[in-house]
mmCIF file of C-alpha atoms in Angstrom:
data_model
loop_
_atom_site.group_PDB
_atom_site.id
_atom_site.type_symbol
_atom_site.label_atom_id
_atom_site.label_comp_id
_atom_site.label_asym_id
_atom_site.label_seq_id
_atom_site.Cartn_x
_atom_site.Cartn_y
_atom_site.Cartn_z
ATOM 1 C CA MET A 282 38.086 -7.967 -2.971
ATOM 2 C CA ILE A 283 38.134 -4.745 -5.004
ATOM 3 C CA LEU A 284 38.228 -6.778 -8.221
ATOM 4 C CA ILE A 285 35.157 -8.767 -7.128
ATOM 5 C CA LEU A 286 33.300 -5.538 -6.334
ATOM 6 C CA ARG A 287 34.168 -4.108 -9.741
ATOM 7 C CA GLN A 288 32.850 -7.266 -11.399
ATOM 8 C CA ARG A 289 29.630 -7.119 -9.377
ATOM 9 C CA LEU A 290 29.056 -3.393 -9.907
ATOM 10 C CA PRO A 291 27.377 -3.638 -13.359
ATOM 11 C CA GLU A 292 25.061 -6.362 -12.048
ATOM 12 C CA MET A 293 24.144 -4.273 -8.992
ATOM 13 C CA GLU A 294 23.453 -1.253 -11.188
ATOM 14 C CA LYS A 295 21.168 -3.410 -13.319
ATOM 15 C CA TYR A 296 19.162 -4.494 -10.272
ATOM 16 C CA ILE A 297 18.919 -0.912 -9.011
ATOM 17 C CA GLU A 298 17.579 0.225 -12.380
ATOM 18 C CA GLN A 299 15.017 -2.589 -12.344
ATOM 19 C CA VAL A 300 13.862 -1.598 -8.849
ATOM 20 C CA LYS A 301 13.581 2.028 -10.041
ATOM 21 C CA SER A 302 11.542 0.829 -13.012
ATOM 22 C CA GLY A 303 9.311 -1.132 -10.606
ATOM 23 C CA TRP A 304 8.814 2.007 -8.502
ATOM 24 C CA GLN A 305 7.828 3.959 -11.610
ATOM 25 C CA LEU A 306 5.357 1.265 -12.659
ATOM 26 C CA LEU A 307 3.843 0.967 -9.183
ATOM 27 C CA ASN A 308 3.204 4.709 -9.075
ATOM 28 C CA GLY A 309 1.774 4.981 -12.574
ATOM 29 C CA ARG A 310 4.821 6.711 -14.036
ATOM 30 C CA ASP A 311 5.656 3.865 -16.412
ATOM 31 C CA LYS A 312 3.896 0.979 -18.140
ATOM 32 C CA ASN A 313 4.777 -2.640 -18.864
ATOM 33 C CA SER A 314 8.027 -2.747 -16.881
ATOM 34 C CA SER A 315 10.444 -5.500 -17.860
ATOM 35 C CA SER A 316 11.598 -5.851 -14.261
ATOM 36 C CA PRO A 317 11.052 -9.210 -12.534
ATOM 37 C CA ILE A 318 8.012 -9.312 -10.259
ATOM 38 C CA LYS A 319 10.188 -9.856 -7.193
ATOM 39 C CA LEU A 320 12.047 -6.597 -7.850
ATOM 40 C CA ILE A 321 8.805 -4.689 -8.432
ATOM 41 C CA PHE A 322 7.603 -6.137 -5.125
ATOM 42 C CA LEU A 323 10.874 -4.931 -3.564
ATOM 43 C CA ALA A 324 10.015 -1.425 -4.788
ATOM 44 C CA ALA A 325 6.596 -1.799 -3.115
ATOM 45 C CA VAL A 326 8.277 -2.754 0.171
ATOM 46 C CA LEU A 327 10.669 0.196 -0.121
ATOM 47 C CA GLN A 328 7.734 2.571 -0.527
ATOM 48 C CA ALA A 329 6.121 1.038 2.580
ATOM 49 C CA LEU A 330 9.416 1.475 4.449
ATOM 50 C CA ALA A 331 9.509 5.139 3.366
ATOM 51 C CA CYS A 332 6.080 5.652 4.976
ATOM 52 C CA TRP A 333 7.332 3.969 8.153
ATOM 53 C CA MET A 334 10.426 6.196 8.204
ATOM 54 C CA ILE A 335 8.270 9.321 7.911
ATOM 55 C CA ALA A 336 6.322 8.173 10.974
ATOM 56 C CA LEU A 337 9.585 7.394 12.804
ATOM 57 C CA PHE A 338 10.933 10.869 12.010
ATOM 58 C CA PHE A 339 7.983 12.640 13.614
ATOM 59 C CA THR A 340 7.751 10.307 16.606
ATOM 60 C CA TYR A 341 11.500 10.476 17.280
ATOM 61 C CA PHE A 342 11.891 14.251 17.113
ATOM 62 C CA PHE A 343 8.517 15.486 18.352
ATOM 63 C CA ALA A 344 7.238 12.857 20.789
ATOM 64 C CA GLU A 345 7.737 13.035 24.550
ATOM 65 C CA LYS A 346 11.010 11.474 25.703
ATOM 66 C CA ILE A 347 11.587 9.267 28.740
ATOM 67 C CA LYS A 348 15.080 9.040 30.194
ATOM 68 C CA ILE A 349 16.090 5.905 32.115
ATOM 69 C CA ALA A 350 19.671 5.918 33.412
ATOM 70 C CA ASP A 351 21.786 6.949 30.426
ATOM 71 C CA SER A 352 19.252 5.783 27.822
ATOM 72 C CA GLN A 353 16.494 7.858 26.252
ATOM 73 C CA PHE A 354 13.291 6.341 24.904
ATOM 74 C CA THR A 355 10.252 7.623 23.029
ATOM 75 C CA GLY A 356 7.384 8.007 25.451
ATOM 76 C CA HIS A 357 3.925 9.437 24.871
ATOM 77 C CA ILE A 358 3.096 10.320 21.260
ATOM 78 C CA SER A 359 0.506 13.061 21.155
ATOM 79 C CA ILE A 360 -2.487 12.967 18.822
ATOM 80 C CA GLY A 361 -1.199 16.158 17.179
ATOM 81 C CA VAL A 362 2.157 14.605 16.284
ATOM 82 C CA ALA A 363 0.444 11.451 15.011
ATOM 83 C CA LEU A 364 -1.982 13.515 12.926
ATOM 84 C CA VAL A 365 0.778 15.576 11.298
ATOM 85 C CA SER A 366 2.719 12.371 10.653
ATOM 86 C CA SER A 367 -0.292 10.726 8.976
ATOM 87 C CA LEU A 368 -0.849 13.780 6.769
ATOM 88 C CA ALA A 369 2.834 13.727 5.784
ATOM 89 C CA ILE A 370 2.548 10.045 4.818
ATOM 90 C CA ILE A 371 -0.539 10.692 2.698
ATOM 91 C CA ALA A 372 1.203 13.666 1.060
ATOM 92 C CA PHE A 373 4.244 11.510 0.278
ATOM 93 C CA ASN A 374 2.137 8.833 -1.393
ATOM 94 C CA THR A 375 0.201 11.462 -3.327
ATOM 95 C CA TRP A 376 3.483 12.904 -4.578
ATOM 96 C CA ALA A 377 4.866 9.443 -5.411
ATOM 97 C CA ASN A 378 1.912 8.455 -7.609
ATOM 98 C CA ARG A 379 1.223 12.006 -8.897
ATOM 99 C CA GLY A 380 -2.235 12.017 -7.352
ATOM 100 C CA LYS A 381 -3.377 8.981 -9.361
ATOM 101 C CA THR A 382 -4.768 7.215 -6.305
ATOM 102 C CA MET A 383 -6.801 10.203 -5.151
ATOM 103 C CA GLY A 384 -8.072 10.689 -8.694
ATOM 104 C CA SER A 385 -9.019 7.011 -8.814
ATOM 105 C CA LEU A 386 -11.118 7.296 -5.659
ATOM 106 C CA SER A 387 -13.066 10.196 -7.131
ATOM 107 C CA TRP A 388 -13.448 8.381 -10.479
ATOM 108 C CA PHE A 389 -14.716 5.212 -8.810
ATOM 109 C CA GLY A 390 -17.308 7.131 -6.793
ATOM 110 C CA ASP A 391 -18.544 8.895 -9.927
ATOM 111 C CA PHE A 392 -18.644 5.585 -11.807
ATOM 112 C CA ALA A 393 -20.590 3.912 -8.979
ATOM 113 C CA GLY A 394 -23.186 6.690 -9.105
ATOM 114 C CA LYS A 395 -23.612 6.385 -12.874
ATOM 115 C CA TRP A 396 -23.768 2.578 -12.663
ATOM 116 C CA GLN A 397 -26.516 2.773 -10.034
ATOM 117 C CA ALA A 398 -28.459 5.279 -12.133
ATOM 118 C CA GLU A 399 -28.265 3.015 -15.188
ATOM 119 C CA TYR A 400 -29.102 -0.331 -13.604
ATOM 120 C CA TYR A 401 -31.217 0.690 -10.611
ATOM 121 C CA GLU A 402 -32.333 4.226 -9.883
ATOM 122 C CA SER A 403 -30.593 7.512 -9.319
ATOM 123 C CA THR A 404 -30.873 9.169 -5.916
ATOM 124 C CA ASN A 405 -29.747 12.492 -4.539
ATOM 125 C CA ILE A 406 -26.868 10.849 -2.679
ATOM 126 C CA SER A 407 -25.713 8.740 -5.641
ATOM 127 C CA GLU A 408 -25.032 11.926 -7.586
ATOM 128 C CA HIS A 409 -22.340 12.766 -5.041
ATOM 129 C CA TYR A 410 -20.730 9.339 -4.611
ATOM 130 C CA ASN A 411 -17.422 10.700 -5.934
ATOM 131 C CA VAL A 412 -17.158 13.243 -3.102
ATOM 132 C CA ILE A 413 -18.548 10.877 -0.465
ATOM 133 C CA PHE A 414 -16.307 7.950 -1.408
ATOM 134 C CA PHE A 415 -13.183 10.100 -1.691
ATOM 135 C CA ASN A 416 -13.777 11.839 1.636
ATOM 136 C CA ALA A 417 -14.757 8.626 3.443
ATOM 137 C CA LEU A 418 -11.635 6.688 2.467
ATOM 138 C CA THR A 419 -9.322 9.657 2.986
ATOM 139 C CA LEU A 420 -10.792 10.313 6.437
ATOM 140 C CA CYS A 421 -10.516 6.610 7.269
ATOM 141 C CA LYS A 422 -6.819 6.622 6.326
ATOM 142 C CA ILE A 423 -6.090 9.730 8.375
ATOM 143 C CA LEU A 424 -7.882 8.432 11.475
ATOM 144 C CA CYS A 425 -6.389 4.935 11.243
ATOM 145 C CA LEU A 426 -2.851 6.193 10.627
ATOM 146 C CA THR A 427 -3.198 8.619 13.530
ATOM 147 C CA ALA A 428 -4.440 5.856 15.839
ATOM 148 C CA ILE A 429 -1.645 3.458 14.835
ATOM 149 C CA ILE A 430 1.113 6.071 15.200
ATOM 150 C CA SER A 431 -0.166 7.527 18.474
ATOM 151 C CA SER A 432 -0.249 4.017 19.975
ATOM 152 C CA GLY A 433 3.439 3.577 19.126
ATOM 153 C CA GLN A 434 2.837 0.695 16.685
ATOM 154 C CA THR A 435 4.433 2.393 13.682
ATOM 155 C CA PHE A 436 5.886 -0.907 12.431
ATOM 156 C CA TRP A 437 2.351 -1.872 11.326
ATOM 157 C CA LEU A 438 2.567 0.775 8.599
ATOM 158 C CA ILE A 439 5.089 -1.430 6.806
ATOM 159 C CA TYR A 440 2.577 -4.281 6.628
ATOM 160 C CA ALA A 441 -0.418 -2.114 5.745
ATOM 161 C CA PHE A 442 1.288 -0.327 2.861
ATOM 162 C CA THR A 443 3.019 -3.502 1.662
ATOM 163 C CA LEU A 444 -0.342 -5.304 1.491
ATOM 164 C CA ALA A 445 -1.934 -2.343 -0.306
ATOM 165 C CA ASN A 446 0.914 -2.145 -2.818
ATOM 166 C CA SER A 447 0.834 -5.920 -3.273
ATOM 167 C CA SER A 448 -2.856 -5.704 -4.163
ATOM 168 C CA LEU A 449 -2.090 -2.950 -6.662
ATOM 169 C CA LEU A 450 0.685 -5.014 -8.213
ATOM 170 C CA ALA A 451 -1.403 -8.217 -8.213
ATOM 171 C CA GLY A 452 -4.078 -6.498 -10.311
ATOM 172 C CA ALA A 453 -1.591 -5.018 -12.770
ATOM 173 C CA GLN A 454 -2.101 -7.828 -15.277
ATOM 174 C CA GLN A 455 -5.853 -7.176 -15.433
ATOM 175 C CA THR A 456 -5.266 -3.466 -16.052
ATOM 176 C CA GLY A 457 -2.615 -4.075 -18.719
ATOM 177 C CA LEU A 458 0.067 -2.423 -16.610
ATOM 178 C CA ILE A 459 2.114 -5.638 -16.754
ATOM 179 C CA LYS A 460 1.808 -7.888 -19.785
ATOM 180 C CA ASP A 461 2.992 -11.381 -20.730
ATOM 181 C CA LYS A 462 3.245 -12.553 -17.116
ATOM 182 C CA LYS A 463 0.732 -15.081 -15.829
ATOM 183 C CA HIS A 464 -0.516 -15.611 -12.275
ATOM 184 C CA ILE A 465 0.954 -12.346 -11.010
ATOM 185 C CA ASP A 466 -1.470 -12.260 -8.088
ATOM 186 C CA ILE A 467 -0.291 -15.599 -6.707
ATOM 187 C CA GLU A 468 3.365 -14.704 -7.206
ATOM 188 C CA VAL A 469 3.027 -11.297 -5.577
ATOM 189 C CA PHE A 470 1.129 -12.519 -2.531
ATOM 190 C CA THR A 471 3.605 -15.403 -2.182
ATOM 191 C CA TYR A 472 6.449 -12.890 -1.920
ATOM 192 C CA CYS A 473 4.295 -10.810 0.398
ATOM 193 C CA GLY A 474 3.527 -13.788 2.642
ATOM 194 C CA ILE A 475 7.187 -14.751 2.875
ATOM 195 C CA PHE A 476 8.179 -11.179 3.701
ATOM 196 C CA VAL A 477 5.612 -10.628 6.454
ATOM 197 C CA LEU A 478 6.167 -14.043 8.043
ATOM 198 C CA VAL A 479 9.956 -13.738 8.089
ATOM 199 C CA SER A 480 9.716 -10.228 9.528
ATOM 200 C CA CYS A 481 7.643 -11.574 12.426
ATOM 201 C CA ILE A 482 10.879 -12.686 14.121
ATOM 202 C CA LEU A 483 11.293 -9.006 15.071
ATOM 203 C CA HIS A 484 8.039 -8.844 17.087
ATOM 204 C CA ARG A 485 5.306 -11.019 18.632
ATOM 205 C CA HIS A 486 2.339 -10.092 16.427
ATOM 206 C CA LEU A 487 2.215 -13.180 14.211
ATOM 207 C CA ILE A 488 -1.567 -13.717 14.369
ATOM 208 C CA PRO A 489 -2.544 -10.144 13.327
ATOM 209 C CA VAL A 490 -0.037 -10.346 10.464
ATOM 210 C CA ILE A 491 -1.479 -13.640 9.203
ATOM 211 C CA ILE A 492 -5.059 -12.333 9.485
ATOM 212 C CA ALA A 493 -4.220 -9.091 7.656
ATOM 213 C CA THR A 494 -2.399 -10.922 4.851
ATOM 214 C CA ALA A 495 -5.209 -13.454 4.396
ATOM 215 C CA ALA A 496 -7.844 -10.695 4.467
ATOM 216 C CA ALA A 497 -5.938 -8.670 1.856
ATOM 217 C CA TYR A 498 -5.539 -11.668 -0.473
ATOM 218 C CA PHE A 499 -9.116 -12.936 -0.284
ATOM 219 C CA PHE A 500 -10.650 -9.464 -0.484
ATOM 220 C CA HIS A 501 -8.482 -8.716 -3.533
ATOM 221 C CA GLN A 502 -9.593 -11.935 -5.251
ATOM 222 C CA PHE A 503 -13.255 -11.303 -4.397
ATOM 223 C CA ALA A 504 -13.189 -7.693 -5.629
ATOM 224 C CA ILE A 505 -11.422 -8.543 -8.897
ATOM 225 C CA ARG A 506 -13.863 -11.350 -9.685
ATOM 226 C CA LEU A 507 -16.841 -9.181 -8.772
ATOM 227 C CA SER A 508 -15.616 -6.391 -11.049
ATOM 228 C CA LEU A 509 -15.097 -8.803 -13.948
ATOM 229 C CA LYS A 510 -18.551 -10.300 -13.368
ATOM 230 C CA LYS A 511 -20.436 -7.021 -13.088
ATOM 231 C CA ILE A 512 -18.665 -4.738 -15.568
ATOM 232 C CA GLU A 513 -16.269 -7.176 -17.308
ATOM 233 C CA ILE A 514 -13.245 -4.949 -16.747
ATOM 234 C CA VAL A 515 -10.653 -3.986 -14.155
ATOM 235 C CA ASN A 516 -8.981 -0.712 -15.055
ATOM 236 C CA ASP A 517 -6.252 1.209 -13.244
ATOM 237 C CA GLU A 518 -8.768 3.337 -11.315
ATOM 238 C CA ILE A 519 -10.585 0.294 -9.934
ATOM 239 C CA ASN A 520 -7.280 -1.383 -9.100
ATOM 240 C CA ARG A 521 -5.952 1.651 -7.218
ATOM 241 C CA THR A 522 -9.253 2.089 -5.389
ATOM 242 C CA LEU A 523 -9.084 -1.552 -4.324
ATOM 243 C CA SER A 524 -5.558 -1.062 -2.977
ATOM 244 C CA GLU A 525 -6.758 1.902 -0.896
ATOM 245 C CA VAL A 526 -9.632 -0.156 0.545
ATOM 246 C CA ILE A 527 -7.163 -2.918 1.457
ATOM 247 C CA LEU A 528 -4.907 -0.314 3.084
ATOM 248 C CA CYS A 529 -7.807 0.812 5.286
ATOM 249 C CA ILE A 530 -8.754 -2.796 6.109
ATOM 250 C CA SER A 531 -5.152 -3.603 7.077
ATOM 251 C CA LEU A 532 -4.895 -0.514 9.287
ATOM 252 C CA ILE A 533 -8.199 -1.348 11.015
ATOM 253 C CA ILE A 534 -7.005 -4.917 11.664
ATOM 254 C CA GLY A 535 -3.854 -3.478 13.251
ATOM 255 C CA ILE A 536 -5.892 -1.155 15.479
ATOM 256 C CA LEU A 537 -8.183 -3.980 16.638
ATOM 257 C CA LEU A 538 -5.676 -6.809 17.097
ATOM 258 C CA ILE A 539 -2.376 -5.255 18.180
ATOM 259 C CA LYS A 540 -2.260 -4.915 21.950
#
């Protein structure tokens, strides 16, 4: 047994390094990772699990407890606890990607204002699209995360962040983040679909999961094609902005459909 473990150890270390490389690529800390797509997707799932664990930490230690016989369960989760938890999750993701996503939101808003001024007409509000867009999406994330966590449905964070990260990874070929790999979008969302469907054995929310996955895939495809049609490019800022929009869409679907 020990001999088998020693033989497997170098192979396991190789996989761990590839997952680390996938994490670095996903968060903009590396480019053109040689890791297989499935291991980069695994890194995306691990980041989603980290967000879920942050929510679990706050709800376990700071939520109201209900004691039945000798067992203790998490009861009411206050809005305050959910709000702090959502801010901690956003802070974690900001740290993980070194603020690239927040910078991308501001960049996209500024770009949208300049694009409108060039092809249509500039308005007073279009000059501040960067602030408006950044604040709107950030506020949407905070409110949606707070609503999901306070309702006790923290497991939905795994799906929402996995779908957002899958969108980011699926657009990596267009941005040049991953090269020499064709049909990344189909491969990534195939892994994503398998993951979310298999995980449904742990709960009864199959329909919301299917709707959220389909919405994320089709919205990603629509947005990428629209960007290529209108401006003939999909850069890292557009790709990260798209992933944030899909995160908000996924969270809203969870709020509306999970009972």
